[in-house]
JSON list of C-alpha atoms in Angstrom, two decimals:
[
{"chain": "A", "resi": 1, "resn": "GLU", "atom": "CA", "xyz": [-0.87, -19.22, 9.78]},
{"chain": "A", "resi": 2, "resn": "PRO", "atom": "CA", "xyz": [1.85, -21.27, 7.66]},
{"chain": "A", "resi": 3, "resn": "GLU", "atom": "CA", "xyz": [5.44, -18.88, 7.69]},
{"chain": "A", "resi": 4, "resn": "VAL", "atom": "CA", "xyz": [7.85, -18.86, 5.41]},
{"chain": "A", "resi": 5, "resn": "THR", "atom": "CA", "xyz": [10.94, -18.44, 7.80]},
{"chain": "A", "resi": 6, "resn": "GLN", "atom": "CA", "xyz": [14.32, -17.19, 6.92]},
{"chain": "A", "resi": 7, "resn": "THR", "atom": "CA", "xyz": [17.68, -17.83, 8.19]},
{"chain": "A", "resi": 8, "resn": "PRO", "atom": "CA", "xyz": [20.08, -15.79, 9.95]},
{"chain": "A", "resi": 9, "resn": "SER", "atom": "CA", "xyz": [17.99, -12.77, 11.39]},
{"chain": "A", "resi": 10, "resn": "HIS", "atom": "CA", "xyz": [21.07, -10.58, 11.06]},
{"chain": "A", "resi": 11, "resn": "GLN", "atom": "CA", "xyz": [24.58, -11.85, 8.85]},
{"chain": "A", "resi": 12, "resn": "VAL", "atom": "CA", "xyz": [27.38, -9.26, 9.59]},
{"chain": "A", "resi": 13, "resn": "THR", "atom": "CA", "xyz": [30.23, -9.74, 6.81]},
{"chain": "A", "resi": 14, "resn": "GLN", "atom": "CA", "xyz": [33.37, -8.26, 5.12]},
{"chain": "A", "resi": 15, "resn": "MET", "atom": "CA", "xyz": [33.26, -6.64, 1.30]},
{"chain": "A", "resi": 16, "resn": "GLY", "atom": "CA", "xyz": [34.31, -9.51, -0.91]},
{"chain": "A", "resi": 17, "resn": "GLN", "atom": "CA", "xyz": [32.57, -11.77, 0.98]},
{"chain": "A", "resi": 18, "resn": "GLU", "atom": "CA", "xyz": [30.10, -14.82, -0.58]},
{"chain": "A", "resi": 19, "resn": "VAL", "atom": "CA", "xyz": [27.57, -15.17, 1.31]},
{"chain": "A", "resi": 20, "resn": "ILE", "atom": "CA", "xyz": [23.95, -16.89, 1.28]},
{"chain": "A", "resi": 21, "resn": "LEU", "atom": "CA", "xyz": [20.82, -16.37, 3.32]},
{"chain": "A", "resi": 22, "resn": "ARG", "atom": "CA", "xyz": [18.45, -19.14, 3.25]},
{"chain": "A", "resi": 23, "resn": "CYS", "atom": "CA", "xyz": [14.86, -19.62, 3.38]},
{"chain": "A", "resi": 24, "resn": "VAL", "atom": "CA", "xyz": [12.21, -22.04, 3.92]},
{"chain": "A", "resi": 25, "resn": "PRO", "atom": "CA", "xyz": [9.23, -21.77, 1.86]},
{"chain": "A", "resi": 26, "resn": "ILE", "atom": "CA", "xyz": [5.46, -22.77, 2.75]},
{"chain": "A", "resi": 27, "resn": "SER", "atom": "CA", "xyz": [5.24, -25.96, 1.74]},
{"chain": "A", "resi": 28, "resn": "ASN", "atom": "CA", "xyz": [2.76, -26.44, -0.77]},
{"chain": "A", "resi": 29, "resn": "HIS", "atom": "CA", "xyz": [4.58, -23.29, -1.98]},
{"chain": "A", "resi": 30, "resn": "LEU", "atom": "CA", "xyz": [5.53, -23.51, -5.73]},
{"chain": "A", "resi": 31, "resn": "TYR", "atom": "CA", "xyz": [6.52, -19.77, -6.78]},
{"chain": "A", "resi": 32, "resn": "PHE", "atom": "CA", "xyz": [9.44, -18.35, -4.56]},
{"chain": "A", "resi": 33, "resn": "TYR", "atom": "CA", "xyz": [9.93, -14.41, -4.35]},
{"chain": "A", "resi": 34, "resn": "TRP", "atom": "CA", "xyz": [13.34, -12.43, -3.12]},
{"chain": "A", "resi": 35, "resn": "TYR", "atom": "CA", "xyz": [12.80, -8.78, -2.47]},
{"chain": "A", "resi": 36, "resn": "ARG", "atom": "CA", "xyz": [15.44, -6.38, -0.02]},
{"chain": "A", "resi": 37, "resn": "GLN", "atom": "CA", "xyz": [15.26, -2.65, 1.15]},
{"chain": "A", "resi": 38, "resn": "ILE", "atom": "CA", "xyz": [18.31, -0.77, 2.04]},
{"chain": "A", "resi": 39, "resn": "LEU", "atom": "CA", "xyz": [17.03, 0.92, 5.31]},
{"chain": "A", "resi": 40, "resn": "GLY", "atom": "CA", "xyz": [14.50, 4.07, 4.30]},
{"chain": "A", "resi": 41, "resn": "GLN", "atom": "CA", "xyz": [14.36, 3.08, 1.21]},
{"chain": "A", "resi": 42, "resn": "LYS", "atom": "CA", "xyz": [11.65, 0.89, -0.76]},
{"chain": "A", "resi": 43, "resn": "VAL", "atom": "CA", "xyz": [11.59, -2.66, -0.56]},
{"chain": "A", "resi": 44, "resn": "GLU", "atom": "CA", "xyz": [12.19, -4.04, -4.58]},
{"chain": "A", "resi": 45, "resn": "PHE", "atom": "CA", "xyz": [11.99, -7.44, -5.83]},
{"chain": "A", "resi": 46, "resn": "LEU", "atom": "CA", "xyz": [15.19, -9.34, -7.13]},
{"chain": "A", "resi": 47, "resn": "VAL", "atom": "CA", "xyz": [13.58, -12.32, -8.59]},
{"chain": "A", "resi": 48, "resn": "SER", "atom": "CA", "xyz": [11.06, -15.48, -8.80]},
{"chain": "A", "resi": 49, "resn": "PHE", "atom": "CA", "xyz": [11.51, -18.79, -9.08]},
{"chain": "A", "resi": 50, "resn": "TYR", "atom": "CA", "xyz": [9.50, -21.19, -10.22]},
{"chain": "A", "resi": 51, "resn": "ASN", "atom": "CA", "xyz": [9.81, -24.86, -11.46]},
{"chain": "A", "resi": 52, "resn": "ASN", "atom": "CA", "xyz": [13.78, -24.80, -10.61]},
{"chain": "A", "resi": 53, "resn": "GLU", "atom": "CA", "xyz": [14.22, -21.75, -12.96]},
{"chain": "A", "resi": 54, "resn": "ILE", "atom": "CA", "xyz": [14.21, -18.32, -12.18]},
{"chain": "A", "resi": 55, "resn": "SER", "atom": "CA", "xyz": [11.50, -16.67, -13.87]},
{"chain": "A", "resi": 56, "resn": "GLU", "atom": "CA", "xyz": [11.63, -13.15, -13.75]},
{"chain": "A", "resi": 57, "resn": "LYS", "atom": "CA", "xyz": [14.27, -10.61, -12.02]},
{"chain": "A", "resi": 58, "resn": "SER", "atom": "CA", "xyz": [14.84, -7.20, -11.42]},
{"chain": "A", "resi": 59, "resn": "GLU", "atom": "CA", "xyz": [18.03, -5.67, -12.62]},
{"chain": "A", "resi": 60, "resn": "ILE", "atom": "CA", "xyz": [18.94, -5.41, -9.59]},
{"chain": "A", "resi": 61, "resn": "PHE", "atom": "CA", "xyz": [19.97, -9.07, -9.74]},
{"chain": "A", "resi": 62, "resn": "ASP", "atom": "CA", "xyz": [22.53, -8.98, -11.73]},
{"chain": "A", "resi": 63, "resn": "ASP", "atom": "CA", "xyz": [25.95, -11.53, -12.23]},
{"chain": "A", "resi": 64, "resn": "GLN", "atom": "CA", "xyz": [26.86, -11.24, -8.25]},
{"chain": "A", "resi": 65, "resn": "PHE", "atom": "CA", "xyz": [22.99, -12.39, -7.26]},
{"chain": "A", "resi": 66, "resn": "SER", "atom": "CA", "xyz": [22.06, -16.46, -7.41]},
{"chain": "A", "resi": 67, "resn": "VAL", "atom": "CA", "xyz": [19.01, -17.87, -6.25]},
{"chain": "A", "resi": 68, "resn": "GLU", "atom": "CA", "xyz": [18.35, -22.18, -5.90]},
{"chain": "A", "resi": 69, "resn": "ARG", "atom": "CA", "xyz": [16.71, -24.62, -4.50]},
{"chain": "A", "resi": 70, "resn": "PRO", "atom": "CA", "xyz": [18.94, -26.95, -3.67]},
{"chain": "A", "resi": 71, "resn": "ASP", "atom": "CA", "xyz": [16.40, -29.76, -1.54]},
{"chain": "A", "resi": 72, "resn": "GLY", "atom": "CA", "xyz": [12.79, -29.88, -0.85]},
{"chain": "A", "resi": 73, "resn": "SER", "atom": "CA", "xyz": [12.87, -27.75, 1.66]},
{"chain": "A", "resi": 74, "resn": "ASN", "atom": "CA", "xyz": [15.09, -25.03, 1.75]},
{"chain": "A", "resi": 75, "resn": "PHE", "atom": "CA", "xyz": [15.24, -21.80, -0.71]},
{"chain": "A", "resi": 76, "resn": "THR", "atom": "CA", "xyz": [18.62, -19.90, -1.18]},
{"chain": "A", "resi": 77, "resn": "LEU", "atom": "CA", "xyz": [20.01, -16.83, -2.40]},
{"chain": "A", "resi": 78, "resn": "LYS", "atom": "CA", "xyz": [23.48, -16.62, -3.00]},
{"chain": "A", "resi": 79, "resn": "ILE", "atom": "CA", "xyz": [25.71, -12.82, -2.95]},
{"chain": "A", "resi": 80, "resn": "ARG", "atom": "CA", "xyz": [29.32, -14.36, -4.28]},
{"chain": "A", "resi": 81, "resn": "SER", "atom": "CA", "xyz": [30.77, -10.92, -3.57]},
{"chain": "A", "resi": 82, "resn": "THR", "atom": "CA", "xyz": [29.28, -8.78, -1.71]},
{"chain": "A", "resi": 83, "resn": "LYS", "atom": "CA", "xyz": [29.36, -4.66, -1.89]},
{"chain": "A", "resi": 84, "resn": "LEU", "atom": "CA", "xyz": [29.28, -1.77, 0.66]},
{"chain": "A", "resi": 85, "resn": "GLU", "atom": "CA", "xyz": [25.77, -0.93, -1.07]},
{"chain": "A", "resi": 86, "resn": "ASP", "atom": "CA", "xyz": [24.67, -5.50, -0.51]},
{"chain": "A", "resi": 87, "resn": "SER", "atom": "CA", "xyz": [24.23, -4.02, 3.12]},
{"chain": "A", "resi": 88, "resn": "ALA", "atom": "CA", "xyz": [19.77, -4.47, 3.34]},
{"chain": "A", "resi": 89, "resn": "MET", "atom": "CA", "xyz": [17.44, -6.31, 4.78]},
{"chain": "A", "resi": 90, "resn": "TYR", "atom": "CA", "xyz": [16.55, -9.41, 1.99]},
{"chain": "A", "resi": 91, "resn": "PHE", "atom": "CA", "xyz": [12.69, -10.79, 2.67]},
{"chain": "A", "resi": 92, "resn": "CYS", "atom": "CA", "xyz": [11.67, -14.93, 0.94]},
{"chain": "A", "resi": 93, "resn": "ALA", "atom": "CA", "xyz": [8.47, -14.46, 0.49]},
{"chain": "A", "resi": 94, "resn": "SER", "atom": "CA", "xyz": [6.49, -17.69, -1.52]},
{"chain": "A", "resi": 95, "resn": "ASN", "atom": "CA", "xyz": [2.39, -18.40, -2.95]},
{"chain": "A", "resi": 96, "resn": "GLY", "atom": "CA", "xyz": [0.99, -21.11, -4.22]},
{"chain": "A", "resi": 97, "resn": "GLN", "atom": "CA", "xyz": [0.07, -20.06, -7.80]},
{"chain": "A", "resi": 98, "resn": "GLY", "atom": "CA", "xyz": [2.62, -17.32, -8.73]},
{"chain": "A", "resi": 99, "resn": "ILE", "atom": "CA", "xyz": [0.11, -14.75, -9.93]},
{"chain": "A", "resi": 100, "resn": "TYR", "atom": "CA", "xyz": [0.33, -11.55, -9.00]},
{"chain": "A", "resi": 101, "resn": "THR", "atom": "CA", "xyz": [-2.68, -11.09, -7.23]},
{"chain": "A", "resi": 102, "resn": "GLU", "atom": "CA", "xyz": [-2.77, -13.65, -4.70]},
{"chain": "A", "resi": 103, "resn": "LYS", "atom": "CA", "xyz": [-0.99, -13.10, -0.64]},
{"chain": "A", "resi": 104, "resn": "LEU", "atom": "CA", "xyz": [2.45, -13.40, -1.07]},
{"chain": "A", "resi": 105, "resn": "PHE", "atom": "CA", "xyz": [3.44, -14.64, 2.49]},
{"chain": "A", "resi": 106, "resn": "PHE", "atom": "CA", "xyz": [7.38, -13.19, 4.01]},
{"chain": "A", "resi": 107, "resn": "GLY", "atom": "CA", "xyz": [9.34, -14.01, 6.53]},
{"chain": "A", "resi": 108, "resn": "SER", "atom": "CA", "xyz": [10.56, -11.71, 8.86]},
{"chain": "A", "resi": 109, "resn": "GLY", "atom": "CA", "xyz": [14.15, -11.03, 6.70]},
{"chain": "A", "resi": 110, "resn": "THR", "atom": "CA", "xyz": [17.89, -11.23, 7.66]},
{"chain": "A", "resi": 111, "resn": "GLN", "atom": "CA", "xyz": [19.67, -8.02, 7.79]},
{"chain": "A", "resi": 112, "resn": "LEU", "atom": "CA", "xyz": [22.97, -8.64, 5.96]},
{"chain": "A", "resi": 113, "resn": "SER", "atom": "CA", "xyz": [25.60, -6.32, 6.39]},
{"chain": "A", "resi": 114, "resn": "VAL", "atom": "CA", "xyz": [28.70, -5.08, 4.80]},
{"chain": "A", "resi": 115, "resn": "LEU", "atom": "CA", "xyz": [31.58, -4.41, 5.90]},
{"chain": "B", "resi": 1, "resn": "GLY", "atom": "CA", "xyz": [8.20, 0.27, -14.36]},
{"chain": "B", "resi": 2, "resn": "GLU", "atom": "CA", "xyz": [5.83, 1.55, -12.58]},
{"chain": "B", "resi": 3, "resn": "ASN", "atom": "CA", "xyz": [6.35, 3.60, -9.86]},
{"chain": "B", "resi": 4, "resn": "VAL", "atom": "CA", "xyz": [4.78, 3.39, -6.35]},
{"chain": "B", "resi": 5, "resn": "GLU", "atom": "CA", "xyz": [4.97, 6.89, -3.94]},
{"chain": "B", "resi": 6, "resn": "GLN", "atom": "CA", "xyz": [3.91, 6.55, -0.15]},
{"chain": "B", "resi": 7, "resn": "HIS", "atom": "CA", "xyz": [2.54, 9.28, 2.20]},
{"chain": "B", "resi": 8, "resn": "PRO", "atom": "CA", "xyz": [3.39, 10.34, 5.24]},
{"chain": "B", "resi": 9, "resn": "SER", "atom": "CA", "xyz": [6.59, 8.63, 5.98]},
{"chain": "B", "resi": 10, "resn": "THR", "atom": "CA", "xyz": [5.40, 8.73, 9.69]},
{"chain": "B", "resi": 11, "resn": "LEU", "atom": "CA", "xyz": [2.11, 9.42, 11.60]},
{"chain": "B", "resi": 12, "resn": "SER", "atom": "CA", "xyz": [1.33, 9.50, 15.27]},
{"chain": "B", "resi": 13, "resn": "VAL", "atom": "CA", "xyz": [-2.00, 9.36, 16.24]},
{"chain": "B", "resi": 14, "resn": "GLN", "atom": "CA", "xyz": [-4.25, 8.99, 19.54]},
{"chain": "B", "resi": 15, "resn": "GLU", "atom": "CA", "xyz": [-6.18, 6.06, 20.40]},
{"chain": "B", "resi": 16, "resn": "GLY", "atom": "CA", "xyz": [-9.20, 6.12, 18.69]},
{"chain": "B", "resi": 17, "resn": "ASP", "atom": "CA", "xyz": [-8.42, 8.81, 15.97]},
{"chain": "B", "resi": 18, "resn": "SER", "atom": "CA", "xyz": [-8.70, 7.51, 12.17]},
{"chain": "B", "resi": 19, "resn": "ALA", "atom": "CA", "xyz": [-5.41, 7.18, 9.97]},
{"chain": "B", "resi": 20, "resn": "VAL", "atom": "CA", "xyz": [-5.38, 7.27, 6.38]},
{"chain": "B", "resi": 21, "resn": "ILE", "atom": "CA", "xyz": [-1.84, 6.72, 4.09]},
{"chain": "B", "resi": 22, "resn": "LYS", "atom": "CA", "xyz": [-1.97, 7.78, 0.54]},
{"chain": "B", "resi": 23, "resn": "CYS", "atom": "CA", "xyz": [-0.59, 5.94, -1.97]},
{"chain": "B", "resi": 24, "resn": "THR", "atom": "CA", "xyz": [0.04, 6.89, -5.98]},
{"chain": "B", "resi": 25, "resn": "TYR", "atom": "CA", "xyz": [1.00, 4.95, -8.91]},
{"chain": "B", "resi": 26, "resn": "SER", "atom": "CA", "xyz": [2.24, 5.65, -12.23]},
{"chain": "B", "resi": 27, "resn": "ASP", "atom": "CA", "xyz": [1.48, 2.77, -14.83]},
{"chain": "B", "resi": 28, "resn": "SER", "atom": "CA", "xyz": [-2.40, 2.99, -15.31]},
{"chain": "B", "resi": 29, "resn": "ALA", "atom": "CA", "xyz": [-2.02, -1.04, -16.97]},
{"chain": "B", "resi": 30, "resn": "SER", "atom": "CA", "xyz": [-1.80, -1.68, -12.65]},
{"chain": "B", "resi": 31, "resn": "ASN", "atom": "CA", "xyz": [-5.02, -3.21, -11.40]},
{"chain": "B", "resi": 32, "resn": "TYR", "atom": "CA", "xyz": [-4.32, -4.72, -8.59]},
{"chain": "B", "resi": 33, "resn": "PHE", "atom": "CA", "xyz": [-3.71, -2.92, -5.10]},
{"chain": "B", "resi": 34, "resn": "PRO", "atom": "CA", "xyz": [-2.55, -4.55, -1.96]},
{"chain": "B", "resi": 35, "resn": "TRP", "atom": "CA", "xyz": [-1.62, -2.90, 1.97]},
{"chain": "B", "resi": 36, "resn": "TYR", "atom": "CA", "xyz": [1.04, -4.85, 3.54]},
{"chain": "B", "resi": 37, "resn": "LYS", "atom": "CA", "xyz": [1.45, -4.18, 7.58]},
{"chain": "B", "resi": 38, "resn": "GLN", "atom": "CA", "xyz": [5.37, -4.89, 8.95]},
{"chain": "B", "resi": 39, "resn": "GLU", "atom": "CA", "xyz": [5.45, -5.40, 12.91]},
{"chain": "B", "resi": 40, "resn": "LEU", "atom": "CA", "xyz": [8.65, -5.04, 14.25]},
{"chain": "B", "resi": 41, "resn": "GLY", "atom": "CA", "xyz": [10.70, -8.10, 14.02]},
{"chain": "B", "resi": 42, "resn": "LYS", "atom": "CA", "xyz": [8.03, -9.70, 11.01]},
{"chain": "B", "resi": 43, "resn": "GLY", "atom": "CA", "xyz": [8.48, -9.77, 7.43]},
{"chain": "B", "resi": 44, "resn": "PRO", "atom": "CA", "xyz": [5.24, -8.14, 5.67]},
{"chain": "B", "resi": 45, "resn": "GLN", "atom": "CA", "xyz": [2.07, -8.91, 6.15]},
{"chain": "B", "resi": 46, "resn": "LEU", "atom": "CA", "xyz": [-1.40, -8.98, 4.14]},
{"chain": "B", "resi": 47, "resn": "ILE", "atom": "CA", "xyz": [-4.30, -7.11, 5.24]},
{"chain": "B", "resi": 48, "resn": "ILE", "atom": "CA", "xyz": [-6.03, -5.58, 2.72]},
{"chain": "B", "resi": 49, "resn": "ASP", "atom": "CA", "xyz": [-6.26, -5.89, -1.23]},
{"chain": "B", "resi": 50, "resn": "ILE", "atom": "CA", "xyz": [-8.10, -4.42, -4.24]},
{"chain": "B", "resi": 51, "resn": "ARG", "atom": "CA", "xyz": [-8.73, -4.99, -7.86]},
{"chain": "B", "resi": 52, "resn": "SER", "atom": "CA", "xyz": [-9.29, -2.01, -10.53]},
{"chain": "B", "resi": 53, "resn": "ASN", "atom": "CA", "xyz": [-12.49, -3.10, -11.14]},
{"chain": "B", "resi": 54, "resn": "VAL", "atom": "CA", "xyz": [-13.16, -1.70, -7.20]},
{"chain": "B", "resi": 55, "resn": "GLY", "atom": "CA", "xyz": [-13.54, 1.27, -6.73]},
{"chain": "B", "resi": 56, "resn": "GLU", "atom": "CA", "xyz": [-13.71, 0.28, -2.51]},
{"chain": "B", "resi": 57, "resn": "LYS", "atom": "CA", "xyz": [-12.89, -2.17, -0.24]},
{"chain": "B", "resi": 58, "resn": "LYS", "atom": "CA", "xyz": [-13.56, -2.60, 3.76]},
{"chain": "B", "resi": 59, "resn": "ASP", "atom": "CA", "xyz": [-12.94, -5.27, 6.01]},
{"chain": "B", "resi": 60, "resn": "GLN", "atom": "CA", "xyz": [-13.51, -4.50, 9.83]},
{"chain": "B", "resi": 61, "resn": "ARG", "atom": "CA", "xyz": [-11.96, -0.94, 10.88]},
{"chain": "B", "resi": 62, "resn": "ILE", "atom": "CA", "xyz": [-9.43, -0.76, 7.64]},
{"chain": "B", "resi": 63, "resn": "ALA", "atom": "CA", "xyz": [-10.65, 0.26, 4.38]},
{"chain": "B", "resi": 64, "resn": "VAL", "atom": "CA", "xyz": [-9.38, 1.59, 1.25]},
{"chain": "B", "resi": 65, "resn": "THR", "atom": "CA", "xyz": [-10.56, 3.35, -1.50]},
{"chain": "B", "resi": 66, "resn": "LEU", "atom": "CA", "xyz": [-8.99, 3.56, -5.53]},
{"chain": "B", "resi": 67, "resn": "ASN", "atom": "CA", "xyz": [-9.80, 6.34, -7.65]},
{"chain": "B", "resi": 68, "resn": "LYS", "atom": "CA", "xyz": [-8.20, 4.74, -11.02]},
{"chain": "B", "resi": 69, "resn": "THR", "atom": "CA", "xyz": [-8.71, 8.22, -12.92]},
{"chain": "B", "resi": 70, "resn": "ALA", "atom": "CA", "xyz": [-6.35, 10.18, -10.33]},
{"chain": "B", "resi": 71, "resn": "LYS", "atom": "CA", "xyz": [-4.39, 6.70, -9.49]},
{"chain": "B", "resi": 72, "resn": "HIS", "atom": "CA", "xyz": [-3.61, 6.75, -6.43]},
{"chain": "B", "resi": 73, "resn": "PHE", "atom": "CA", "xyz": [-5.30, 4.62, -3.86]},
{"chain": "B", "resi": 74, "resn": "SER", "atom": "CA", "xyz": [-5.16, 4.69, 0.61]},
{"chain": "B", "resi": 75, "resn": "LEU", "atom": "CA", "xyz": [-6.05, 2.44, 3.29]},
{"chain": "B", "resi": 76, "resn": "HIS", "atom": "CA", "xyz": [-8.22, 4.14, 6.33]},
{"chain": "B", "resi": 77, "resn": "ILE", "atom": "CA", "xyz": [-7.57, 2.47, 9.56]},
{"chain": "B", "resi": 78, "resn": "THR", "atom": "CA", "xyz": [-10.63, 3.35, 12.29]},
{"chain": "B", "resi": 79, "resn": "GLU", "atom": "CA", "xyz": [-10.46, 3.62, 15.73]},
{"chain": "B", "resi": 80, "resn": "THR", "atom": "CA", "xyz": [-6.86, 2.50, 15.42]},
{"chain": "B", "resi": 81, "resn": "GLN", "atom": "CA", "xyz": [-5.95, 1.09, 18.65]},
{"chain": "B", "resi": 82, "resn": "PRO", "atom": "CA", "xyz": [-2.46, 1.16, 20.07]},
{"chain": "B", "resi": 83, "resn": "GLU", "atom": "CA", "xyz": [-1.73, -2.46, 18.27]},
{"chain": "B", "resi": 84, "resn": "ASP", "atom": "CA", "xyz": [-2.08, -0.91, 15.18]},
{"chain": "B", "resi": 85, "resn": "SER", "atom": "CA", "xyz": [1.38, 0.93, 15.40]},
{"chain": "B", "resi": 86, "resn": "ALA", "atom": "CA", "xyz": [3.75, -0.79, 12.55]},
{"chain": "B", "resi": 87, "resn": "VAL", "atom": "CA", "xyz": [4.79, -0.19, 9.04]},
{"chain": "B", "resi": 88, "resn": "TYR", "atom": "CA", "xyz": [2.16, 0.08, 6.30]},
{"chain": "B", "resi": 89, "resn": "PHE", "atom": "CA", "xyz": [3.25, -1.02, 2.71]},
{"chain": "B", "resi": 90, "resn": "CYS", "atom": "CA", "xyz": [1.52, -0.29, -0.33]},
{"chain": "B", "resi": 91, "resn": "ALA", "atom": "CA", "xyz": [2.41, -1.73, -4.07]},
{"chain": "B", "resi": 92, "resn": "ALA", "atom": "CA", "xyz": [0.91, -2.02, -7.18]},
{"chain": "B", "resi": 93, "resn": "SER", "atom": "CA", "xyz": [0.64, -4.32, -9.60]},
{"chain": "B", "resi": 94, "resn": "GLY", "atom": "CA", "xyz": [-0.61, -6.30, -12.88]},
{"chain": "B", "resi": 95, "resn": "GLY", "atom": "CA", "xyz": [0.86, -3.20, -15.07]},
{"chain": "B", "resi": 96, "resn": "SER", "atom": "CA", "xyz": [3.89, -3.21, -17.13]},
{"chain": "B", "resi": 97, "resn": "GLN", "atom": "CA", "xyz": [5.71, -5.92, -14.67]},
{"chain": "B", "resi": 98, "resn": "GLY", "atom": "CA", "xyz": [4.10, -8.55, -13.01]},
{"chain": "B", "resi": 99, "resn": "ASN", "atom": "CA", "xyz": [5.77, -8.12, -9.47]},
{"chain": "B", "resi": 100, "resn": "LEU", "atom": "CA", "xyz": [4.38, -5.81, -6.88]},
{"chain": "B", "resi": 101, "resn": "ILE", "atom": "CA", "xyz": [6.21, -2.81, -6.89]},
{"chain": "B", "resi": 102, "resn": "PHE", "atom": "CA", "xyz": [6.27, -1.65, -3.05]},
{"chain": "B", "resi": 103, "resn": "GLY", "atom": "CA", "xyz": [5.80, 1.91, -2.01]},
{"chain": "B", "resi": 104, "resn": "LYS", "atom": "CA", "xyz": [8.53, 3.68, 1.10]},
{"chain": "B", "resi": 105, "resn": "GLY", "atom": "CA", "xyz": [6.50, 2.66, 3.72]},
{"chain": "B", "resi": 106, "resn": "THR", "atom": "CA", "xyz": [4.52, 4.56, 6.69]},
{"chain": "B", "resi": 107, "resn": "LYS", "atom": "CA", "xyz": [5.30, 4.38, 10.19]},
{"chain": "B", "resi": 108, "resn": "LEU", "atom": "CA", "xyz": [2.29, 4.18, 12.31]},
{"chain": "B", "resi": 109, "resn": "SER", "atom": "CA", "xyz": [2.32, 5.59, 15.75]},
{"chain": "B", "resi": 110, "resn": "VAL", "atom": "CA", "xyz": [-0.82, 5.32, 17.47]},
{"chain": "B", "resi": 111, "resn": "LYS", "atom": "CA", "xyz": [-0.62, 7.00, 21.31]},
{"chain": "B", "resi": 112, "resn": "PRO", "atom": "CA", "xyz": [-2.38, 5.31, 24.33]}
]
């Protein structure tokens, strides 16, 4: 089965530093998502992206966050100035049609630790 | 907005027994309810889903039931096997917000 790949698997950073989390969605998918999961808490929606634009974002996705599709294969999440509370597992996901009843394919996640 | 509660947070069963995980949702407009399985070191993978026009759906050893009136849905795994050990997430969508709202997850351990 096709896979969404995420790099790195673990990222450690100092508070206030910028981090970029990288994802390669499934090649024929057009809709891309970022979710995060703080340890012991729910998987939370951050943002959805289609046609080089943000489709929807949650309250969590504030001005410190941005997403980009810099080329035809990568999809990135940037956190400009990390805070301790940004420590979480970040999941990238994609699907083909972007409708909510469609299966989401998730990557294995990037564990971000902000010290 | 939608809120999904999931119970129990951990579940331990003997191989061959059944396992049941329950979720409740708050938004009566939600109409799509998927279940995801997350194995160690991997991302969540869809294992079964149900739409609100259906009360039950089964796929081999896995079944999901939905009670729209009570706003709860459950995952049933029969004849559990050690490879069923994982974290299971329920989710809901289709209500006031289109994106999936997840439960907290249930860590299922199947002891041989």
